[in-house]
mmCIF file of C-alpha atoms in Angstrom:
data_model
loop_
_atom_site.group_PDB
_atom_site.id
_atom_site.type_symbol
_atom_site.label_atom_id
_atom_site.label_comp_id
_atom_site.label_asym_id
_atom_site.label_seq_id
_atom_site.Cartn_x
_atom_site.Cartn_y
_atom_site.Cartn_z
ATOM 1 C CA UNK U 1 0.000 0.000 0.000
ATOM 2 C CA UNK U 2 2.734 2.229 0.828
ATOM 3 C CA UNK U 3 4.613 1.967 -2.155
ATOM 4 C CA UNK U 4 1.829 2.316 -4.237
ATOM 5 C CA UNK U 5 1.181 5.506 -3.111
ATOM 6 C CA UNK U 6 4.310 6.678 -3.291
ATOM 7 C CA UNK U 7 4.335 5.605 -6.788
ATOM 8 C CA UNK U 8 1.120 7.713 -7.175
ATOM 9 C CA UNK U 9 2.837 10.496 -5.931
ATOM 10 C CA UNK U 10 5.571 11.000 -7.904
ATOM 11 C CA UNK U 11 3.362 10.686 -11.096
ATOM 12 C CA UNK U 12 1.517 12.932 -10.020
ATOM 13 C CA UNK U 13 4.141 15.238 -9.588
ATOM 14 C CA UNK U 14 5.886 14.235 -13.066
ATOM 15 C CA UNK U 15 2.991 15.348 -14.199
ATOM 16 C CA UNK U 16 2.305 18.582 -12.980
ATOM 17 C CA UNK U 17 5.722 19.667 -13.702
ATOM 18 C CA UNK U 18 5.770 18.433 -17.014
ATOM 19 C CA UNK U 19 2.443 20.358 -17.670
ATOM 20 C CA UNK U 20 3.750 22.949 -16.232
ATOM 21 C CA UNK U 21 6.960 23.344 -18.246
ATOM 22 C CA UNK U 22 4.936 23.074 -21.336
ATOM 23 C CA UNK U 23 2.820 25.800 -20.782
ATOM 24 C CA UNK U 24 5.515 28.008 -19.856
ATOM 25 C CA UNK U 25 6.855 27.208 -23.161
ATOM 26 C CA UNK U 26 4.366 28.048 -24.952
ATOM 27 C CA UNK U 27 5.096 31.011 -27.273
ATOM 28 C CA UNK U 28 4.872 34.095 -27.623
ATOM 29 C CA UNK U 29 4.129 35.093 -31.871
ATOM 30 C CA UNK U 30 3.873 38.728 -31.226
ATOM 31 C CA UNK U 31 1.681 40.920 -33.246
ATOM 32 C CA UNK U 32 2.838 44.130 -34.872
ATOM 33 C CA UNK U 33 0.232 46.952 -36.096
ATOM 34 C CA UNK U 34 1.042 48.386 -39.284
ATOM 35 C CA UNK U 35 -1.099 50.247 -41.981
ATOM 36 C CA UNK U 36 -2.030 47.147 -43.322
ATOM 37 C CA UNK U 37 -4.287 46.211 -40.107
ATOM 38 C CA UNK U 38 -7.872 46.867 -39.363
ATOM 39 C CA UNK U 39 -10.403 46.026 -36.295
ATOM 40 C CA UNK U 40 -13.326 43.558 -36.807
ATOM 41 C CA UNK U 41 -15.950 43.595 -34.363
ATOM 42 C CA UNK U 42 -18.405 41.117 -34.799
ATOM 43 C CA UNK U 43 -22.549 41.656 -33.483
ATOM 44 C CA UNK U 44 -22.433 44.786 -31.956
ATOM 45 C CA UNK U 45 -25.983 44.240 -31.471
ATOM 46 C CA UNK U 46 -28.651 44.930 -28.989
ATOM 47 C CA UNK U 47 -29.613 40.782 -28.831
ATOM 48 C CA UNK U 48 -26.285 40.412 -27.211
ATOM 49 C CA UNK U 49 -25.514 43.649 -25.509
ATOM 50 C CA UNK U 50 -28.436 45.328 -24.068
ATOM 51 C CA UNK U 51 -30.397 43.893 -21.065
ATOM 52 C CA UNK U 52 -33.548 43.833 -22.833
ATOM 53 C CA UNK U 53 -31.974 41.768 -25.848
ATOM 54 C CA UNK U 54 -32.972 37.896 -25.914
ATOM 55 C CA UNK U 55 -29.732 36.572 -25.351
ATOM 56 C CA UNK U 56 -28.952 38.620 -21.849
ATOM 57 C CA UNK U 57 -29.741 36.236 -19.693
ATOM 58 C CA UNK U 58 -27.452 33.754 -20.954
ATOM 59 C CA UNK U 59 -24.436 35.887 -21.744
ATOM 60 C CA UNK U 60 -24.849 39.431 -19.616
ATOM 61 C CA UNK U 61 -22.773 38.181 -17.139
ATOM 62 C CA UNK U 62 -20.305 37.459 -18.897
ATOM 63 C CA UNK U 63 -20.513 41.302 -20.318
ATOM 64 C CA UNK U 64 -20.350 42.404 -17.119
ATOM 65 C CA UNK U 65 -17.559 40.565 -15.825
ATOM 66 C CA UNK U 66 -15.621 40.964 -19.182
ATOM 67 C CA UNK U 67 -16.818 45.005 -19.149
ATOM 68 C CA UNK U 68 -17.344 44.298 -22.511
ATOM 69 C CA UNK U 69 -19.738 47.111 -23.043
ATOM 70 C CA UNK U 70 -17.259 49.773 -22.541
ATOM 71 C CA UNK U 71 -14.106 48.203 -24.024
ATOM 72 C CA UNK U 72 -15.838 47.571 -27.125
ATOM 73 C CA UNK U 73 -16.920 51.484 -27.267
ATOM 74 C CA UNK U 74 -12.583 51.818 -26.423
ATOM 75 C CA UNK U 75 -12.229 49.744 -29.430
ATOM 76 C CA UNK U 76 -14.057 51.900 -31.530
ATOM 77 C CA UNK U 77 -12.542 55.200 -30.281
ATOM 78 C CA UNK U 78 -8.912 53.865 -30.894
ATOM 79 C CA UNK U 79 -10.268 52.618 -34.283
ATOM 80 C CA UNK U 80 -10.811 56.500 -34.793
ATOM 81 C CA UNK U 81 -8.339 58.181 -33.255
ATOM 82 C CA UNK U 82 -5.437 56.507 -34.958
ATOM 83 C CA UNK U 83 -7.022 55.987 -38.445
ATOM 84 C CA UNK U 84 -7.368 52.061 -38.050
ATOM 85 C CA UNK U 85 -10.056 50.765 -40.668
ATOM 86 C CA UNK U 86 -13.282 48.935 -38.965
ATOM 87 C CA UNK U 87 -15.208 46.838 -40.344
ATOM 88 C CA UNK U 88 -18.590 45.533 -38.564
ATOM 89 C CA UNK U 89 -19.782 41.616 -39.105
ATOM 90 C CA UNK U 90 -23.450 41.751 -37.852
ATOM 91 C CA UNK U 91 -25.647 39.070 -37.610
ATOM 92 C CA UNK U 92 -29.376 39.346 -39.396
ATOM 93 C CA UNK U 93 -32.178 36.148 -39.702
ATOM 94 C CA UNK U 94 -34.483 36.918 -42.321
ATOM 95 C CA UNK U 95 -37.836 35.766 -43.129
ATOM 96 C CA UNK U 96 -36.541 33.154 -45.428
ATOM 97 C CA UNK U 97 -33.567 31.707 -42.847
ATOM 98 C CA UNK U 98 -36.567 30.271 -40.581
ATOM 99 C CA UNK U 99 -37.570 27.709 -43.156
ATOM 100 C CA UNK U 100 -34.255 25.963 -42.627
ATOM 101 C CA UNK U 101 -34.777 22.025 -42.772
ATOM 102 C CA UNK U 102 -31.684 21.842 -39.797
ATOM 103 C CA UNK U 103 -29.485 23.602 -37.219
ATOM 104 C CA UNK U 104 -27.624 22.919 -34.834
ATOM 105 C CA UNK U 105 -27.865 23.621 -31.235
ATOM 106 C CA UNK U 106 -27.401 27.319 -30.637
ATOM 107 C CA UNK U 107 -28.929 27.969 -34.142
ATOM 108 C CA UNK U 108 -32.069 26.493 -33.097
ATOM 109 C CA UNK U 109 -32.249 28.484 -29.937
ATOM 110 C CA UNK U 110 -31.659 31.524 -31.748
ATOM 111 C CA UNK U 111 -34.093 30.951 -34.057
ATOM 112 C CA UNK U 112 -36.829 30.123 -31.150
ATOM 113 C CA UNK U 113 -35.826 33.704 -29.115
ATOM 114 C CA UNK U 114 -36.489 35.374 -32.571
ATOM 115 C CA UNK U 115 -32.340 36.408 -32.326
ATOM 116 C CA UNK U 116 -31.542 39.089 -34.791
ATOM 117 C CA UNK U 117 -34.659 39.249 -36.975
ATOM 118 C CA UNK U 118 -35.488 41.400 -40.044
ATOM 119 C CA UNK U 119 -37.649 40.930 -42.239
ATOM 120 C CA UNK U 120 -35.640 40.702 -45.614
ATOM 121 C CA UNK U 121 -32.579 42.379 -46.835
ATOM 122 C CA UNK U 122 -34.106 44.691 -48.356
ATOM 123 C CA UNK U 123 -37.015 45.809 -45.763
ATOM 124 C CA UNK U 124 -36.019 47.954 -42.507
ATOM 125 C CA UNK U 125 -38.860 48.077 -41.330
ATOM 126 C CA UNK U 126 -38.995 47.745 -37.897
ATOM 127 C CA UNK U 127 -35.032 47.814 -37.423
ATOM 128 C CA UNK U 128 -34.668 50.929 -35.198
ATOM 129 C CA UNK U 129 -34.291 49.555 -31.926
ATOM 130 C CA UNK U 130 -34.707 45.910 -32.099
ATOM 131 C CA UNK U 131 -32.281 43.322 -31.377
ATOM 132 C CA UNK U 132 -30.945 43.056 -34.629
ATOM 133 C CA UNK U 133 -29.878 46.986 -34.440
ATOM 134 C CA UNK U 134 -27.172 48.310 -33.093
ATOM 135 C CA UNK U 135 -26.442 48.749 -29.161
ATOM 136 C CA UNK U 136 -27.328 52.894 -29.239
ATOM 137 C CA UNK U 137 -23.604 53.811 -27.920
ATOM 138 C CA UNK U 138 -22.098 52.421 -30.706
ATOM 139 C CA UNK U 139 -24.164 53.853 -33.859
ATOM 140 C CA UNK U 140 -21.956 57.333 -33.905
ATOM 141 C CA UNK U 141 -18.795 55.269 -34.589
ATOM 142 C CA UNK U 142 -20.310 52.931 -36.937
ATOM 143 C CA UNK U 143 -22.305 55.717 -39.047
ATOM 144 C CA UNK U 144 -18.870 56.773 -39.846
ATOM 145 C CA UNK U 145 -17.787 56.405 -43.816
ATOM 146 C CA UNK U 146 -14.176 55.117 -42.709
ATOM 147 C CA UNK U 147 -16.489 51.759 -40.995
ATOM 148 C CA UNK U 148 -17.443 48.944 -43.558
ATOM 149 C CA UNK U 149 -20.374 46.700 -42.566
ATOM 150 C CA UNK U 150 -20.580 44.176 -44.533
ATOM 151 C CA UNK U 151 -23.413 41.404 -45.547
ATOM 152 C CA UNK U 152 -24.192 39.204 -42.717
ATOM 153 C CA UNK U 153 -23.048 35.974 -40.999
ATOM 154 C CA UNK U 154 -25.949 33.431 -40.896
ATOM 155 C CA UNK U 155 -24.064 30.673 -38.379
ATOM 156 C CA UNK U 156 -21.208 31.703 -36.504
ATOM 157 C CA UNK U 157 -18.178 32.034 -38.858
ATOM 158 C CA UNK U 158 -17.357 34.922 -41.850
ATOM 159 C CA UNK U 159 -17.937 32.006 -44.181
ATOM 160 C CA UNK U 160 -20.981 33.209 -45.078
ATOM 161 C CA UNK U 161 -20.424 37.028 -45.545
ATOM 162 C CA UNK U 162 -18.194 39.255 -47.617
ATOM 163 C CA UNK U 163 -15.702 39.600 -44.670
ATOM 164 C CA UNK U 164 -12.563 38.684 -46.331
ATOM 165 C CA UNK U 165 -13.313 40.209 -49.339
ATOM 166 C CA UNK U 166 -13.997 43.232 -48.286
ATOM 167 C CA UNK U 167 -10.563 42.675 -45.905
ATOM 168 C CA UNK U 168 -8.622 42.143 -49.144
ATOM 169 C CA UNK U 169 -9.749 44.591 -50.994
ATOM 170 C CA UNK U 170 -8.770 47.415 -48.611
ATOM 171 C CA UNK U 171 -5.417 45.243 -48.617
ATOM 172 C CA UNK U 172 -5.553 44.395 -45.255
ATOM 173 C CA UNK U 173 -3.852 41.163 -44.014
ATOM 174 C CA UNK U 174 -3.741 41.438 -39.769
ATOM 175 C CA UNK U 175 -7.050 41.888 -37.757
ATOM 176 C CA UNK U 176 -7.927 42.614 -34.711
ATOM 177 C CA UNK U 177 -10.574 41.079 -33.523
ATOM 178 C CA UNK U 178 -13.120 41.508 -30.901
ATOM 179 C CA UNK U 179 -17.100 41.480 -29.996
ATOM 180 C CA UNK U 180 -19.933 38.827 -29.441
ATOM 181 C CA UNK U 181 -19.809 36.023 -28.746
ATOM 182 C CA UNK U 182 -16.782 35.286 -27.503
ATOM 183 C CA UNK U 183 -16.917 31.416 -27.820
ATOM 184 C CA UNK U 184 -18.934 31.310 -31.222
ATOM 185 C CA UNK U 185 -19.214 33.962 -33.731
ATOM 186 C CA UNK U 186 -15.497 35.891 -32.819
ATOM 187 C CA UNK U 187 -13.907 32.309 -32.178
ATOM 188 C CA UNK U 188 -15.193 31.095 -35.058
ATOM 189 C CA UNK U 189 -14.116 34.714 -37.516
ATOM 190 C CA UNK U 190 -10.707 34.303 -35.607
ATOM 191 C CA UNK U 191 -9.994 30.264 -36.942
ATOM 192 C CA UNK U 192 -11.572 31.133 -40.422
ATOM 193 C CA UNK U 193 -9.600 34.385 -40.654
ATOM 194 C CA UNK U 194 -6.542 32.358 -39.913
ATOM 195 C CA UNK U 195 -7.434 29.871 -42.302
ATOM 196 C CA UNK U 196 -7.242 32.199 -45.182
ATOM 197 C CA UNK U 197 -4.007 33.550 -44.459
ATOM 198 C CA UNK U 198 -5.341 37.088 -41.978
ATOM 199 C CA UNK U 199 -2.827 37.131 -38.693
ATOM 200 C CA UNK U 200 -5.606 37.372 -35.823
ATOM 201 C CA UNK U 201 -4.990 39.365 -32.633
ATOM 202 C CA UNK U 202 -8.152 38.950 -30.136
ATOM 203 C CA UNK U 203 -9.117 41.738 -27.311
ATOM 204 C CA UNK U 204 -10.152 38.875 -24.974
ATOM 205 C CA UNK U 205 -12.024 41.196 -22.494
ATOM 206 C CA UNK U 206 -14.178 42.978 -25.284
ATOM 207 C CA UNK U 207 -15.805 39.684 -25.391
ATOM 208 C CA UNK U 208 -18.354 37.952 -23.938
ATOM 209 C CA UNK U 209 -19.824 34.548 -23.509
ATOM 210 C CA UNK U 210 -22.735 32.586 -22.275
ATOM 211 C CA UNK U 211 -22.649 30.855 -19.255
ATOM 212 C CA UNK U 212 -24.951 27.684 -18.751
ATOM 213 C CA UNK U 213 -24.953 25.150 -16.480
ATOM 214 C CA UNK U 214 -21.909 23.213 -16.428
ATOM 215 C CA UNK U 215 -21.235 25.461 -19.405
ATOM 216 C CA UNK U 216 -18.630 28.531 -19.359
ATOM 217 C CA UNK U 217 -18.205 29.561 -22.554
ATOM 218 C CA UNK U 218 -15.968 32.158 -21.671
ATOM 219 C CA UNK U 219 -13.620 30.642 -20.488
ATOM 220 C CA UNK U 220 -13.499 28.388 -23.599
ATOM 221 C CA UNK U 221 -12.941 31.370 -25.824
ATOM 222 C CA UNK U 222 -10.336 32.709 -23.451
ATOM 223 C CA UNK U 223 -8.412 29.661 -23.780
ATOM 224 C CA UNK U 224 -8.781 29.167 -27.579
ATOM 225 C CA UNK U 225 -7.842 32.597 -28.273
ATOM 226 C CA UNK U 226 -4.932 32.050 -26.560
ATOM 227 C CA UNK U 227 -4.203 28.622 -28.142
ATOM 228 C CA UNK U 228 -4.923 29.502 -31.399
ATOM 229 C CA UNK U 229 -4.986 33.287 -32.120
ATOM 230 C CA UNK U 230 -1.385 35.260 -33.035
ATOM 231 C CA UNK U 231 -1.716 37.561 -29.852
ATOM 232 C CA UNK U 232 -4.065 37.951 -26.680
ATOM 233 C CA UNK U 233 -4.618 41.803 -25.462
ATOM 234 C CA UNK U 234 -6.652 43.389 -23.054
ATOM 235 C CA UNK U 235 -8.261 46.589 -23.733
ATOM 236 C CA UNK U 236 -6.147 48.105 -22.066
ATOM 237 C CA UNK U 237 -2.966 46.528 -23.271
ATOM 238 C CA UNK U 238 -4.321 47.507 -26.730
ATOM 239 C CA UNK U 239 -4.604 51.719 -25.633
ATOM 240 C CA UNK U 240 -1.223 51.132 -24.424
ATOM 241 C CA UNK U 241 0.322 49.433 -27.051
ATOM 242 C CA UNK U 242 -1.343 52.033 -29.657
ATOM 243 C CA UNK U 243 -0.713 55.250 -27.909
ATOM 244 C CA UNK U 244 2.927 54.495 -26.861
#
């Protein structure tokens, strides 16, 4: 018995050191902005943002732990201020998207709340102020001609949309990224950015997530981004790094 346990002892701590080690190993990429960078924020919207949107209850505190309201409004001043192209990947569900024959699981809720409905592309009616619009704080910044908004995302990834191509075409090749939500829609337009060739940066705390039971899906996105992405920053690492 005893030497069994000592046996489970020292792999245990074999273990933890060799974990250890590894993640102090891993590294560091770096991520340089240049002229050739831009901001993406994706669903600035009132569905994810604003306590009366559909989707508060399951993510809002995550936004409030993350401060994500006000470091995404940071994001857009420093967009701004130092002449950093932004481009906005909203989220719509038109009439048409509820006759789809499958989804999967956070599809289907969002199509039973009613997330981010419209009518059809081409029909506002109805827009000003409902979840699909923007959170009110943010419309002065993305009114702006230097902002691009471009078609929108139907799942959770820039698959869908004109993202990239509107990316390329302003010859932009590094992004940094940031908005809602963390684990799904950024997560996913940070591994399909990186899959066609973008280098991704992620503002970790101008995200947000929803938290179920036995479900954190913050702290999933935290720990992608930082597995996956070129460069984790705070919001506050980011004013820093850009007024320096």
């Amino acid at each position: 018995m005893k030497i069994t346990f000592i046996k489970s002892m020292l792999l245990l701590a074999f273990l933890t050191t060799t974990t250890n080690d590894l993640f102090a190993q891993l590294p560091e990429p770096g991520f340089v902005i240049d002229g050739n960078t831009a901001i993406v924020i994706t669903d600035p919207q009132n569905d994810f943002l604003s306590p009366d949107g559909v989707a508060w209850g399951a993510v809002g505190e995550s936004v409030m732990e993350n401060n994500t309201i006000e470091n995404l409004e940071t994001i857009f001043k420093l967009g701004e201020k130092h002449d950093i192209p932004v481009f906005i990947s909203p989220h719509y569900y038109y009439e048409h998207d509820h006759v789809w024959k499958f989804e999967g699981t956070l599809e289907k809720l969002m199509h039973n709340i009613s997330m981010f409905d419209r009518g059809d592309q081409l029909n506002v009616k109805g827009f000003e102020g409902s979840g699909a619009d923007w959170l009110p704080r943010y419309k002065k910044y993305i009114k702006k001609d230097r902002v691009v908004v471009t078609s929108p995302h139907k799942v959770f990834g820039p698959e869908s949309n004109d993202l990239a191509l509107q990316l390329r075409k302003q010859k932009i090749d590094k992004v940094i990224l940031a908005g809602m939500s963390g684990n799904l829609c950024a997560e996913s337009h940070m591994r399909d950015l990186i899959e066609a060739g973008f280098e991704v940066a992620v503002v970790g705390d101008a995200t947000g997530s929803a938290k179920l039971p036995g479900l954190d899906g913050n702290q999933a996105a935290q720990t992608n981004y930082k597995m996956v992405s070129s460069k984790v920053y705070t919001t506050m690492d980011l004013v820093k790094e850009l007024d320096k």
